[in-house]
Amino acid sequence: MAHIIITSGPTRQYLDPVRYLTNSSSGRMGSCLAQSALDLGHKVTVVSGPVQIDYPRDATVIDVITTQQMLSATQELFASADGLIGAAAPCDYMPMQIAEHKLAKTGNGLQLSLVETPDIVATLGSLKRLNQWIVGFALETEDIRFRAIVKMTRKCCDMIVSNSAEAMNAESNSVEIILRGGTTIEQVEGPKKVVADAILKQIQAHLIEKYS
Ligand code: C5P
């Protein structure tokens, strides 16, 4: 049995106490991956941003809001885990400052200054031990396979799942599963649970069995 950490859902980056940046990630792919990992007998901890969906009852769920919170919770858990699946869509940018009070309208518009948030998968990729593995996701609209492979290398992932832009907030997904080295090992399309089962089957064969 492996202990698998799954990041899931969007994050939020606040501009002021009531307004925030986010995206439309639903957490459905993360939830299906959690169920598929549980079905194979693994221990699962999900680190999730704010979502409307439910996670499997047998998974431990840690709720976070921001990308920085998702990073610190995931980093702490990953220290004693076997692998990480980065299925979240964390906000890549955050406002340079968070206003203490609600920003009032002035009639002059508002210019936001944004800075990049930390990359969770890349940070943990640079810290992972020899027997730990990381699976990233890539959502590209052009040069899909090439960009996914570049991303896998840059973030030190052992496997990357390249999925279509239509997957966001949808019931189904169409993915290509690529191993470190660049070999596509499976292409699968269908409901997210079917896709999640295929991803976990490949993780089991190529990562869990290899490292255990
Ligand atoms: O660079 P991009 O956002 O396309 O990479 C996608 C992969 O990186 C996903 O696995 C996603 O969960 C992860 N990611 C992350 N932290 C971020 C941005 C993306 O872990 N701040």
PDB file of C-alpha atoms and ligand atoms in Angstrom:
ATOM      1  CA  MET A   1       0.000   0.000   0.000  1.00  0.00           C
ATOM      2  CA  ALA A   2       1.320   3.430  -0.940  1.00  0.00           C
ATOM      3  CA  HIS A   3       0.445   6.769   0.638  1.00  0.00           C
ATOM      4  CA  ILE A   4      -0.578   9.056  -2.230  1.00  0.00           C
ATOM      5  CA  ILE A   5      -1.104  12.815  -1.939  1.00  0.00           C
ATOM      6  CA  ILE A   6      -3.442  14.364  -4.518  1.00  0.00           C
ATOM      7  CA  THR A   7      -3.716  18.130  -5.032  1.00  0.00           C
ATOM      8  CA  SER A   8      -7.133  19.004  -6.403  1.00  0.00           C
ATOM      9  CA  GLY A   9      -9.407  21.871  -7.377  1.00  0.00           C
ATOM     10  CA  PRO A  10      -8.664  25.564  -7.823  1.00  0.00           C
ATOM     11  CA  THR A  11      -7.079  27.988  -5.378  1.00  0.00           C
ATOM     12  CA  ARG A  12      -8.097  31.553  -4.578  1.00  0.00           C
ATOM     13  CA  GLN A  13      -5.905  34.621  -4.323  1.00  0.00           C
ATOM     14  CA  TYR A  14      -7.595  37.510  -2.542  1.00  0.00           C
ATOM     15  CA  LEU A  15      -7.376  41.156  -3.662  1.00  0.00           C
ATOM     16  CA  ASP A  16      -9.269  42.394  -0.623  1.00  0.00           C
ATOM     17  CA  PRO A  17     -11.419  40.707   2.058  1.00  0.00           C
ATOM     18  CA  VAL A  18     -14.229  39.854  -0.417  1.00  0.00           C
ATOM     19  CA  ARG A  19     -12.729  39.640  -3.930  1.00  0.00           C
ATOM     20  CA  TYR A  20     -10.411  36.998  -5.334  1.00  0.00           C
ATOM     21  CA  LEU A  21      -8.830  35.519  -8.474  1.00  0.00           C
ATOM     22  CA  THR A  22      -9.631  31.867  -9.217  1.00  0.00           C
ATOM     23  CA  ASN A  23     -10.474  29.478 -12.081  1.00  0.00           C
ATOM     24  CA  SER A  24     -13.236  27.021 -12.939  1.00  0.00           C
ATOM     25  CA  SER A  25     -11.535  23.792 -11.836  1.00  0.00           C
ATOM     26  CA  SER A  26     -14.205  21.607 -10.183  1.00  0.00           C
ATOM     27  CA  GLY A  27     -11.996  19.086  -8.335  1.00  0.00           C
ATOM     28  CA  ARG A  28     -13.786  16.215 -10.158  1.00  0.00           C
ATOM     29  CA  MET A  29     -10.604  14.755 -11.668  1.00  0.00           C
ATOM     30  CA  GLY A  30      -8.905  14.837  -8.246  1.00  0.00           C
ATOM     31  CA  SER A  31     -11.905  13.156  -6.643  1.00  0.00           C
ATOM     32  CA  CYS A  32     -11.973  10.387  -9.283  1.00  0.00           C
ATOM     33  CA  LEU A  33      -8.204   9.862  -8.902  1.00  0.00           C
ATOM     34  CA  ALA A  34      -8.676   9.582  -5.133  1.00  0.00           C
ATOM     35  CA  GLN A  35     -11.372   6.900  -5.605  1.00  0.00           C
ATOM     36  CA  SER A  36      -9.260   4.989  -8.146  1.00  0.00           C
ATOM     37  CA  ALA A  37      -6.271   5.003  -5.755  1.00  0.00           C
ATOM     38  CA  LEU A  38      -8.480   3.837  -2.866  1.00  0.00           C
ATOM     39  CA  ASP A  39      -9.909   1.081  -5.119  1.00  0.00           C
ATOM     40  CA  LEU A  40      -6.333  -0.220  -5.522  1.00  0.00           C
ATOM     41  CA  GLY A  41      -5.918  -0.319  -1.727  1.00  0.00           C
ATOM     42  CA  HIS A  42      -3.796   2.814  -1.295  1.00  0.00           C
ATOM     43  CA  LYS A  43      -3.958   5.447   1.446  1.00  0.00           C
ATOM     44  CA  VAL A  44      -5.048   8.782  -0.008  1.00  0.00           C
ATOM     45  CA  THR A  45      -4.761  12.360   1.252  1.00  0.00           C
ATOM     46  CA  VAL A  46      -6.355  15.076  -0.879  1.00  0.00           C
ATOM     47  CA  VAL A  47      -5.217  18.688  -0.510  1.00  0.00           C
ATOM     48  CA  SER A  48      -8.079  20.636  -2.033  1.00  0.00           C
ATOM     49  CA  GLY A  49      -8.942  24.228  -2.814  1.00  0.00           C
ATOM     50  CA  PRO A  50     -12.573  25.377  -2.460  1.00  0.00           C
ATOM     51  CA  VAL A  51     -14.871  22.997  -4.417  1.00  0.00           C
ATOM     52  CA  GLN A  52     -18.562  22.043  -4.533  1.00  0.00           C
ATOM     53  CA  ILE A  53     -18.002  18.315  -5.076  1.00  0.00           C
ATOM     54  CA  ASP A  54     -17.513  15.610  -2.441  1.00  0.00           C
ATOM     55  CA  TYR A  55     -14.339  13.574  -2.084  1.00  0.00           C
ATOM     56  CA  PRO A  56     -14.453   9.825  -1.316  1.00  0.00           C
ATOM     57  CA  ARG A  57     -15.260   9.184   2.331  1.00  0.00           C
ATOM     58  CA  ASP A  58     -12.166   7.002   2.781  1.00  0.00           C
ATOM     59  CA  ALA A  59      -9.781   9.763   1.694  1.00  0.00           C
ATOM     60  CA  THR A  60      -8.391  12.272   4.195  1.00  0.00           C
ATOM     61  CA  VAL A  61      -9.145  15.772   2.909  1.00  0.00           C
ATOM     62  CA  ILE A  62      -7.160  18.873   3.848  1.00  0.00           C
ATOM     63  CA  ASP A  63      -8.944  22.083   2.825  1.00  0.00           C
ATOM     64  CA  VAL A  64      -6.895  25.066   1.726  1.00  0.00           C
ATOM     65  CA  ILE A  65      -7.656  28.358   0.014  1.00  0.00           C
ATOM     66  CA  THR A  66      -4.504  29.822  -1.525  1.00  0.00           C
ATOM     67  CA  THR A  67      -1.689  28.371  -3.622  1.00  0.00           C
ATOM     68  CA  GLN A  68       0.792  29.094  -0.807  1.00  0.00           C
ATOM     69  CA  GLN A  69      -1.419  27.174   1.675  1.00  0.00           C
ATOM     70  CA  MET A  70      -1.706  24.298  -0.828  1.00  0.00           C
ATOM     71  CA  LEU A  71       2.089  24.236  -1.125  1.00  0.00           C
ATOM     72  CA  SER A  72       2.776  24.193   2.611  1.00  0.00           C
ATOM     73  CA  ALA A  73       0.142  21.505   3.362  1.00  0.00           C
ATOM     74  CA  THR A  74       1.342  19.348   0.450  1.00  0.00           C
ATOM     75  CA  GLN A  75       5.011  19.798   1.320  1.00  0.00           C
ATOM     76  CA  GLU A  76       4.434  18.714   4.907  1.00  0.00           C
ATOM     77  CA  LEU A  77       2.445  15.625   3.841  1.00  0.00           C
ATOM     78  CA  PHE A  78       4.801  14.691   1.011  1.00  0.00           C
ATOM     79  CA  ALA A  79       7.712  14.331   3.459  1.00  0.00           C
ATOM     80  CA  SER A  80       6.275  10.992   4.626  1.00  0.00           C
ATOM     81  CA  ALA A  81       4.358   9.969   1.467  1.00  0.00           C
ATOM     82  CA  ASP A  82       5.261   7.756  -1.480  1.00  0.00           C
ATOM     83  CA  GLY A  83       3.913   9.823  -4.323  1.00  0.00           C
ATOM     84  CA  LEU A  84       2.125  12.979  -5.409  1.00  0.00           C
ATOM     85  CA  ILE A  85      -0.454  13.509  -8.140  1.00  0.00           C
ATOM     86  CA  GLY A  86      -0.732  17.200  -9.014  1.00  0.00           C
ATOM     87  CA  ALA A  87      -4.302  17.387 -10.298  1.00  0.00           C
ATOM     88  CA  ALA A  88      -5.034  20.845  -8.885  1.00  0.00           C
ATOM     89  CA  ALA A  89      -5.292  24.015 -10.946  1.00  0.00           C
ATOM     90  CA  PRO A  90      -3.627  26.413  -8.524  1.00  0.00           C
ATOM     91  CA  CYS A  91      -3.767  30.124  -9.370  1.00  0.00           C
ATOM     92  CA  ASP A  92      -0.493  31.028 -11.042  1.00  0.00           C
ATOM     93  CA  TYR A  93      -0.704  34.701 -10.024  1.00  0.00           C
ATOM     94  CA  MET A  94      -1.524  36.574  -6.855  1.00  0.00           C
ATOM     95  CA  PRO A  95      -1.989  40.276  -6.196  1.00  0.00           C
ATOM     96  CA  MET A  96       1.221  41.920  -5.002  1.00  0.00           C
ATOM     97  CA  GLN A  97      -0.742  43.256  -2.038  1.00  0.00           C
ATOM     98  CA  ILE A  98      -3.997  42.251  -0.337  1.00  0.00           C
ATOM     99  CA  ALA A  99      -5.996  45.324   0.692  1.00  0.00           C
ATOM    100  CA  GLU A 100      -7.001  45.198   4.347  1.00  0.00           C
ATOM    101  CA  HIS A 101     -10.438  46.692   3.583  1.00  0.00           C
ATOM    102  CA  LYS A 102     -12.813  46.274   0.640  1.00  0.00           C
ATOM    103  CA  LEU A 103     -11.502  48.305  -2.291  1.00  0.00           C
ATOM    104  CA  ALA A 104     -13.939  51.136  -2.961  1.00  0.00           C
ATOM    105  CA  LYS A 105     -14.845  52.248  -6.483  1.00  0.00           C
ATOM    106  CA  THR A 106     -13.275  55.566  -7.466  1.00  0.00           C
ATOM    107  CA  GLY A 107     -14.636  55.957 -11.006  1.00  0.00           C
ATOM    108  CA  ASN A 108     -11.080  55.560 -12.355  1.00  0.00           C
ATOM    109  CA  GLY A 109     -10.843  51.790 -12.790  1.00  0.00           C
ATOM    110  CA  LEU A 110      -8.280  49.673 -10.980  1.00  0.00           C
ATOM    111  CA  GLN A 111      -4.882  48.404 -12.045  1.00  0.00           C
ATOM    112  CA  LEU A 112      -3.759  45.154 -10.478  1.00  0.00           C
ATOM    113  CA  SER A 113      -0.114  44.214 -10.020  1.00  0.00           C
ATOM    114  CA  LEU A 114       0.281  40.451  -9.920  1.00  0.00           C
ATOM    115  CA  VAL A 115       3.223  38.267  -8.995  1.00  0.00           C
ATOM    116  CA  GLU A 116       3.661  34.535  -9.630  1.00  0.00           C
ATOM    117  CA  THR A 117       2.655  32.064  -6.951  1.00  0.00           C
ATOM    118  CA  PRO A 118       4.956  29.147  -6.083  1.00  0.00           C
ATOM    119  CA  ASP A 119       4.666  26.056  -8.284  1.00  0.00           C
ATOM    120  CA  ILE A 120       3.742  23.149  -6.009  1.00  0.00           C
ATOM    121  CA  VAL A 121       4.702  20.300  -8.336  1.00  0.00           C
ATOM    122  CA  ALA A 122       7.995  21.960  -9.332  1.00  0.00           C
ATOM    123  CA  THR A 123       8.895  22.706  -5.708  1.00  0.00           C
ATOM    124  CA  LEU A 124       8.256  19.149  -4.591  1.00  0.00           C
ATOM    125  CA  GLY A 125       9.894  17.819  -7.764  1.00  0.00           C
ATOM    126  CA  SER A 126      13.093  19.541  -6.708  1.00  0.00           C
ATOM    127  CA  LEU A 127      12.829  18.098  -3.186  1.00  0.00           C
ATOM    128  CA  LYS A 128      11.681  14.537  -3.890  1.00  0.00           C
ATOM    129  CA  ARG A 129      13.719  11.614  -2.588  1.00  0.00           C
ATOM    130  CA  LEU A 130      14.940   8.759  -4.799  1.00  0.00           C
ATOM    131  CA  ASN A 131      12.028   6.441  -4.001  1.00  0.00           C
ATOM    132  CA  GLN A 132       9.314   9.101  -4.309  1.00  0.00           C
ATOM    133  CA  TRP A 133       7.384   9.802  -7.503  1.00  0.00           C
ATOM    134  CA  ILE A 134       5.405  12.718  -8.882  1.00  0.00           C
ATOM    135  CA  VAL A 135       2.736  12.780 -11.590  1.00  0.00           C
ATOM    136  CA  GLY A 136       1.873  16.168 -13.084  1.00  0.00           C
ATOM    137  CA  PHE A 137      -0.920  17.298 -15.366  1.00  0.00           C
ATOM    138  CA  ALA A 138      -0.528  19.549 -18.408  1.00  0.00           C
ATOM    139  CA  LEU A 139      -3.256  21.452 -20.189  1.00  0.00           C
ATOM    140  CA  GLU A 140      -2.005  22.806 -23.487  1.00  0.00           C
ATOM    141  CA  THR A 141      -3.753  24.097 -26.592  1.00  0.00           C
ATOM    142  CA  GLU A 142      -0.823  23.898 -29.062  1.00  0.00           C
ATOM    143  CA  ASP A 143       2.275  21.649 -29.481  1.00  0.00           C
ATOM    144  CA  ILE A 144       0.509  19.557 -26.862  1.00  0.00           C
ATOM    145  CA  ARG A 145       2.846  16.541 -26.538  1.00  0.00           C
ATOM    146  CA  PHE A 146       6.067  18.559 -26.834  1.00  0.00           C
ATOM    147  CA  ARG A 147       4.996  21.108 -24.233  1.00  0.00           C
ATOM    148  CA  ALA A 148       3.821  18.381 -21.854  1.00  0.00           C
ATOM    149  CA  ILE A 149       7.209  16.654 -22.077  1.00  0.00           C
ATOM    150  CA  VAL A 150       9.059  19.948 -21.485  1.00  0.00           C
ATOM    151  CA  LYS A 151       6.835  20.571 -18.448  1.00  0.00           C
ATOM    152  CA  MET A 152       7.451  17.060 -17.092  1.00  0.00           C
ATOM    153  CA  THR A 153      11.215  17.599 -17.320  1.00  0.00           C
ATOM    154  CA  ARG A 154      11.153  21.127 -15.895  1.00  0.00           C
ATOM    155  CA  LYS A 155       9.019  20.068 -12.910  1.00  0.00           C
ATOM    156  CA  CYS A 156      10.975  16.799 -12.328  1.00  0.00           C
ATOM    157  CA  CYS A 157       7.853  14.640 -12.799  1.00  0.00           C
ATOM    158  CA  ASP A 158       8.049  10.893 -13.414  1.00  0.00           C
ATOM    159  CA  MET A 159       4.885  10.874 -15.511  1.00  0.00           C
ATOM    160  CA  ILE A 160       2.685  13.570 -17.014  1.00  0.00           C
ATOM    161  CA  VAL A 161      -0.952  13.462 -18.014  1.00  0.00           C
ATOM    162  CA  SER A 162      -1.645  15.747 -20.920  1.00  0.00           C
ATOM    163  CA  ASN A 163      -5.321  16.686 -21.005  1.00  0.00           C
ATOM    164  CA  SER A 164      -7.575  18.748 -23.202  1.00  0.00           C
ATOM    165  CA  ALA A 165      -8.741  22.279 -22.369  1.00  0.00           C
ATOM    166  CA  GLU A 166     -12.337  20.945 -22.500  1.00  0.00           C
ATOM    167  CA  ALA A 167     -11.585  18.897 -19.346  1.00  0.00           C
ATOM    168  CA  MET A 168     -11.941  21.959 -17.101  1.00  0.00           C
ATOM    169  CA  ASN A 169     -15.199  21.778 -15.130  1.00  0.00           C
ATOM    170  CA  ALA A 170     -16.434  18.880 -17.357  1.00  0.00           C
ATOM    171  CA  GLU A 171     -17.654  15.332 -16.641  1.00  0.00           C
ATOM    172  CA  SER A 172     -15.254  13.692 -19.103  1.00  0.00           C
ATOM    173  CA  ASN A 173     -11.653  14.016 -20.186  1.00  0.00           C
ATOM    174  CA  SER A 174      -9.349  12.951 -23.005  1.00  0.00           C
ATOM    175  CA  VAL A 175      -5.751  12.338 -21.967  1.00  0.00           C
ATOM    176  CA  GLU A 176      -2.395  11.102 -23.070  1.00  0.00           C
ATOM    177  CA  ILE A 177      -0.244   9.491 -20.364  1.00  0.00           C
ATOM    178  CA  ILE A 178       3.467  10.134 -20.947  1.00  0.00           C
ATOM    179  CA  LEU A 179       6.371   8.590 -19.041  1.00  0.00           C
ATOM    180  CA  ARG A 180       9.640  10.315 -18.170  1.00  0.00           C
ATOM    181  CA  GLY A 181      11.730   9.903 -21.303  1.00  0.00           C
ATOM    182  CA  GLY A 182       8.810  10.935 -23.475  1.00  0.00           C
ATOM    183  CA  THR A 183       7.071   7.642 -24.289  1.00  0.00           C
ATOM    184  CA  THR A 184       3.278   7.831 -24.558  1.00  0.00           C
ATOM    185  CA  ILE A 185       2.030   4.751 -22.722  1.00  0.00           C
ATOM    186  CA  GLU A 186      -1.732   5.230 -23.065  1.00  0.00           C
ATOM    187  CA  GLN A 187      -4.349   7.473 -24.616  1.00  0.00           C
ATOM    188  CA  VAL A 188      -7.756   7.358 -23.004  1.00  0.00           C
ATOM    189  CA  GLU A 189     -11.002   9.262 -23.382  1.00  0.00           C
ATOM    190  CA  GLY A 190     -14.210   9.039 -21.380  1.00  0.00           C
ATOM    191  CA  PRO A 191     -15.837   9.837 -18.031  1.00  0.00           C
ATOM    192  CA  LYS A 192     -13.283  11.126 -15.510  1.00  0.00           C
ATOM    193  CA  LYS A 193     -13.502   7.934 -13.400  1.00  0.00           C
ATOM    194  CA  VAL A 194     -12.592   5.787 -16.441  1.00  0.00           C
ATOM    195  CA  VAL A 195      -9.654   8.117 -17.157  1.00  0.00           C
ATOM    196  CA  ALA A 196      -8.646   8.097 -13.468  1.00  0.00           C
ATOM    197  CA  ASP A 197      -8.673   4.265 -13.392  1.00  0.00           C
ATOM    198  CA  ALA A 198      -6.358   4.196 -16.429  1.00  0.00           C
ATOM    199  CA  ILE A 199      -3.980   6.746 -14.858  1.00  0.00           C
ATOM    200  CA  LEU A 200      -3.828   4.814 -11.568  1.00  0.00           C
ATOM    201  CA  LYS A 201      -3.248   1.540 -13.430  1.00  0.00           C
ATOM    202  CA  GLN A 202      -0.217   3.129 -15.135  1.00  0.00           C
ATOM    203  CA  ILE A 203       1.028   4.694 -11.879  1.00  0.00           C
ATOM    204  CA  GLN A 204       0.735   1.258 -10.237  1.00  0.00           C
ATOM    205  CA  ALA A 205       2.668  -0.493 -13.019  1.00  0.00           C
ATOM    206  CA  HIS A 206       5.357   2.100 -13.746  1.00  0.00           C
ATOM    207  CA  LEU A 207       5.870   3.941 -10.437  1.00  0.00           C
ATOM    208  CA  ILE A 208       4.485   2.142  -7.379  1.00  0.00           C
ATOM    209  CA  GLU A 209       5.672  -1.342  -8.322  1.00  0.00           C
ATOM    210  CA  LYS A 210       9.014   0.036  -9.486  1.00  0.00           C
ATOM    211  CA  TYR A 211       9.742   1.905  -6.258  1.00  0.00           C
ATOM    212  CA  SER A 212       8.344  -0.599  -3.731  1.00  0.00           C
TER     213      SER A 212
HETATM  214  O1  C5P B   1       2.502  24.988 -15.591  1.00  0.00           O
HETATM  215  P1  C5P B   1       1.141  24.397 -15.551  1.00  0.00           P
HETATM  216  O2  C5P B   1       0.186  25.129 -14.657  1.00  0.00           O
HETATM  217  O3  C5P B   1       0.543  24.129 -16.892  1.00  0.00           O
HETATM  218  O4  C5P B   1       1.401  22.944 -14.925  1.00  0.00           O
HETATM  219  C1  C5P B   1       0.370  22.073 -14.587  1.00  0.00           C
HETATM  220  C2  C5P B   1       0.828  21.154 -13.485  1.00  0.00           C
HETATM  221  O5  C5P B   1       1.504  21.889 -12.474  1.00  0.00           O
HETATM  222  C3  C5P B   1      -0.327  20.476 -12.795  1.00  0.00           C
HETATM  223  O6  C5P B   1       0.110  19.224 -12.334  1.00  0.00           O
HETATM  224  C4  C5P B   1      -0.639  21.437 -11.652  1.00  0.00           C
HETATM  225  O7  C5P B   1      -1.299  20.802 -10.579  1.00  0.00           O
HETATM  226  C5  C5P B   1       0.747  21.888 -11.278  1.00  0.00           C
HETATM  227  N1  C5P B   1       0.845  23.242 -10.704  1.00  0.00           N
HETATM  228  C6  C5P B   1       1.249  23.395  -9.391  1.00  0.00           C
HETATM  229  N2  C5P B   1       1.396  24.644  -8.838  1.00  0.00           N
HETATM  230  C7  C5P B   1       1.124  25.743  -9.572  1.00  0.00           C
HETATM  231  C8  C5P B   1       0.713  25.610 -10.927  1.00  0.00           C
HETATM  232  C9  C5P B   1       0.581  24.346 -11.454  1.00  0.00           C
HETATM  233  O8  C5P B   1       1.476  22.389  -8.723  1.00  0.00           O
HETATM  234  N3  C5P B   1       1.262  26.950  -9.012  1.00  0.00           N
END
